[in-house]
């Protein structure tokens, strides 16, 4: 990463303000985890995959640097210096959560450091941390716009009456800012062992503990935008300080409690107590972060009320409110869920941040239960509705991810195609935050089990309760379903190979979508050339044995072009079909289809699949009337029409 001239000033500040000594954090492990299943840490997984590695490297080598430059240009970094009296001026930027863009970049870059050590990048992060420290008030408070000018929010929709801290929590984002600070600091500490960023976060969290909760001298309130809850839980898991866990649960317990505060309403999931909620409503990103925190509480404290609630909420979302791409959030108005089965295409919102939040939540649910269905949702979201948010050049972005474009309606916050940045840049920096962590999704471990969740060429060294397990994958997935693996262990263990939902004739784990015809092709598993007569149990191939390094595993998930129909209750998709091949959802673009408006398909159509050297190399689907490309790659060739749902003949 090349440092721009202005970074030299920030590096100088780092010498003045940054204490990056490695000090041990007192940690209590007794009940800090809670989950029976643990993801295999990204430090132990080396990805060599031809699909995912270029995307991860694109973010590491291009998008991170690009975003830091954007944060400089738009005053994100200056705000910390102005707040700390090192610069003069008013708040720069238009959003009360602009501080979090810097935090999310640090989190993504820290995840990158775990898998790809980079001294220069680490120095840049020390510089950024030093700037953040300048903006922190003596008692730990850290929201720069409020420090700079308490009575003058950057956005007119932040209502302040008194011009003081915590005034207007519905939209002030003070607690949201803190949540991203904690999330980023936890990962930075894990990546570097340095206390410089963690100490900033802990000082702020201690202020929160003193400020909010039960007691005469404390404020009764909840966040307008959730994420502080998961952040506090991460700090608790690092330090063992129960006050952080207690405050996280306080914030959750008091949502929907009118005796605690004036309710924000369903937009912020603050209409009824969380344990009584059974329909996903409101702002979809807020919802995902809240449900993730509820799942943490269910796991750590064995809270059955929370557990029952998250199960009902998940079922509602997957059965009635999820797009075929795994996207969520139907409405531009309020960036929120619509009614049950309200899934428009042209005006679909599907915020990139919501897709990321959905993966975080489903990953926790898998860690809790080990059920295959959660990774079926994760896989569909990853390959379709999430990476669509990042362009193939790494410097253009979708905020919403529509399923149809007429080339006129400006679905992407004023544009018909991806944009280089946004005044509200939460999605680009959330992509940076998330993508380098993808290797941590591939494998999980249980009591005496290793879960293979995703198929991607990789090497993993796994400590399974003191037993060393080495796993290697080689595959061209998602372009074909053949996987070769080797496993080496010094004891008898169980390998659980996920059979993807699409290979089990299931689009989603619900009846929201279905394949028009059942595939007769069956997935197979062979060891050392011999087909294993094992049935699929709960969505997995389960094999228990003493594995040697010479054992060669071959798995085949046969792929064919599939046509999909939506539940009849999804009004916009009636009389239409969509195309899939393996885990990939396809779309037709006008650039490939001159007679775009005349395209129609039927379940009986014959299609061919061909690898083409376009869009970084993809499989295309063709017949005599159309050419379809993976949905995630659309809008990389200028403005043109697109649709996922195609008229049925």
Short mmCIF file of N, CA, C and O in Angstrom, two decimals, residues 39 165 171 256 291 296 459 503:
data_model
loop_
_atom_site.label_atom_id
_atom_site.label_comp_id
_atom_site.label_asym_id
_atom_site.label_seq_id
_atom_site.Cartn_x
_atom_site.Cartn_y
_atom_site.Cartn_z
N UNK A 39 -16.25 -21.42 14.50
CA UNK A 39 -15.62 -21.30 13.18
C UNK A 39 -14.12 -21.50 13.28
O UNK A 39 -13.51 -21.16 14.30
N UNK A 165 -24.87 15.42 24.71
CA UNK A 165 -24.70 13.99 24.47
C UNK A 165 -26.02 13.24 24.67
O UNK A 165 -26.82 13.58 25.54
N UNK A 171 -31.80 8.90 16.11
CA UNK A 171 -31.05 9.08 14.87
C UNK A 171 -29.65 9.64 15.08
O UNK A 171 -28.93 9.90 14.12
N UNK A 256 -38.90 -1.93 22.95
CA UNK A 256 -40.33 -2.16 23.06
C UNK A 256 -40.88 -1.97 24.45
O UNK A 256 -42.02 -2.35 24.73
N UNK A 291 -30.77 -9.08 15.68
CA UNK A 291 -31.00 -10.53 15.75
C UNK A 291 -29.69 -11.27 16.02
O UNK A 291 -29.67 -12.30 16.71
N UNK A 296 -26.48 -14.20 20.14
CA UNK A 296 -25.36 -14.27 21.09
C UNK A 296 -25.87 -14.49 22.52
O UNK A 296 -25.34 -15.33 23.26
N UNK A 459 -6.51 -24.50 2.29
CA UNK A 459 -5.82 -25.39 3.22
C UNK A 459 -6.18 -24.92 4.63
O UNK A 459 -6.18 -23.73 4.91
N UNK A 503 -28.45 -28.57 -4.44
CA UNK A 503 -28.17 -29.95 -4.84
C UNK A 503 -29.16 -30.93 -4.19
O UNK A 503 -29.22 -32.09 -4.58
#
